[in-house]
């Protein structure tokens, strides 16, 4: 049964959607949904406990004022003063000094690592102003350190996994072949091989679990925490969330105090580096999931980007829009059958011959060599070479200028970087990017342009 079309002749909008923008808005919507679900779950789990704690606190205040004959207003004043002292690091139990050298070193470590436990904060105006500039440089340097650590851990894991893959190929060889044939076969099988992001995630996850369990065992014995509280502290600290409800190494005296503080710093450093790397590897899997969702949303009937899409853009299309575009192109078919004069100037074809390069989206991906090839064929149309005495069309002039400018920019960029740069484009939904995604780009199997 035929479906009725809207009055405009099409049942969907014509606006193109950039692939990166579509992924960004989809991720923003999913994060918002994730936040709403998390808020509902935590509210259901923690709100009843909060209400019970409030009732218990009111009962304790009433019992204290009645038992000792203290006015409620005076007691509240004392409690407010204690809250102010608490912000300066004063506690009921005796704790280590906050602003001696060791305490200040612990504080700056939580600042530059972005953990920010909150148990120690500057109270003076000069300290607060200095913290702004100190944290600006320190946090940037620490993020750079984490990225360099990520680069090295990915490189090391790729080297180890490649060695294991090579050993498995050698052990799994069947039959007796010559050494030359065996070497060439292994070289062909290892060419372009990259580790899978899932194996890298598994290794980093296991390393993070080992570090967290080892640190939790230490905290159980030294801080008298339960094992669950110790694991909770490890995740909060290693992920740089840093609530501050549990903070390690805050007592004034410990058994083997110096060794414990050194082990505490090493565990936090290793844990933060591993969790940071794990988060970035998981982000690749999330991005793959977003790409899969976008493929389902765009042209769901065919499960692929539609033919009317341009490079880097997806059209919100439907069969009626696709047919409309095809109908607009059909009247031009008879023009291609007309014989072309040898010296006639025609617009440059958008389809490049095999092995040629083209210019697209303002970046040099490939460039067509149509001006140097006389009579090059494109879809059965032979484009003649312009002679010196002919007029040039405005369209051809603009396109040639864009290509020349793009080539010049590419040459200048390669000169500045002392060599040609590798451009990975947008294959598999992974652009070159910046930061951690740029470091992992084309190093894992799921981000490779050769897939």
Coordinates of N, CA, C and O in Angstrom, one line a residue, residues 32-48:
X32 N 24.0 12.2 29.3 CA 22.8 12.7 30.1 C 21.9 11.6 30.6 O 21.5 11.6 31.7
X33 N 21.6 10.7 29.7 CA 20.8 9.5 30.1 C 21.5 8.7 31.2 O 20.9 8.3 32.2
X34 N 22.8 8.6 31.1 CA 23.6 7.8 32.1 C 23.6 8.6 33.4 O 23.5 7.9 34.5
X35 N 23.7 9.9 33.4 CA 23.6 10.7 34.6 C 22.2 10.5 35.3 O 22.1 10.4 36.5
X36 N 21.2 10.6 34.5 CA 19.8 10.4 35.1 C 19.6 9.1 35.7 O 19.1 9.0 36.8
X37 N 20.1 8.0 35.0 CA 20.0 6.7 35.6 C 20.8 6.6 36.9 O 20.4 6.0 37.9
X38 N 22.1 7.1 36.9 CA 22.9 7.1 38.1 C 22.3 7.8 39.2 O 22.3 7.4 40.4
X39 N 21.7 9.0 38.9 CA 21.1 9.8 40.0 C 19.9 9.0 40.6 O 19.7 9.0 41.9
X40 N 19.1 8.4 39.8 CA 18.0 7.6 40.3 C 18.4 6.4 41.2 O 17.9 6.2 42.3
X41 N 19.5 5.7 40.8 CA 20.0 4.6 41.5 C 20.6 5.0 42.9 O 20.3 4.5 43.9
X42 N 21.5 6.1 42.8 CA 22.1 6.5 44.1 C 21.1 7.1 45.0 O 21.2 7.0 46.2
X43 N 20.1 7.8 44.5 CA 19.0 8.4 45.3 C 18.3 7.3 46.0 O 18.0 7.4 47.2
X44 N 18.0 6.2 45.3 CA 17.3 5.1 45.9 C 18.1 4.4 47.0 O 17.6 3.9 48.0
X45 N 19.5 4.3 46.8 CA 20.3 3.6 47.7 C 20.7 4.5 48.9 O 20.7 3.9 50.0
X46 N 21.0 5.7 48.7 CA 21.6 6.6 49.8 C 20.6 7.5 50.5 O 20.8 7.9 51.7
X47 N 19.5 7.8 49.9 CA 18.6 8.8 50.5 C 17.9 8.2 51.8 O 17.9 9.0 52.8
X48 N 17.5 7.0 51.9 CA 17.0 6.5 53.1 C 18.0 6.5 54.3 O 17.7 6.8 55.4

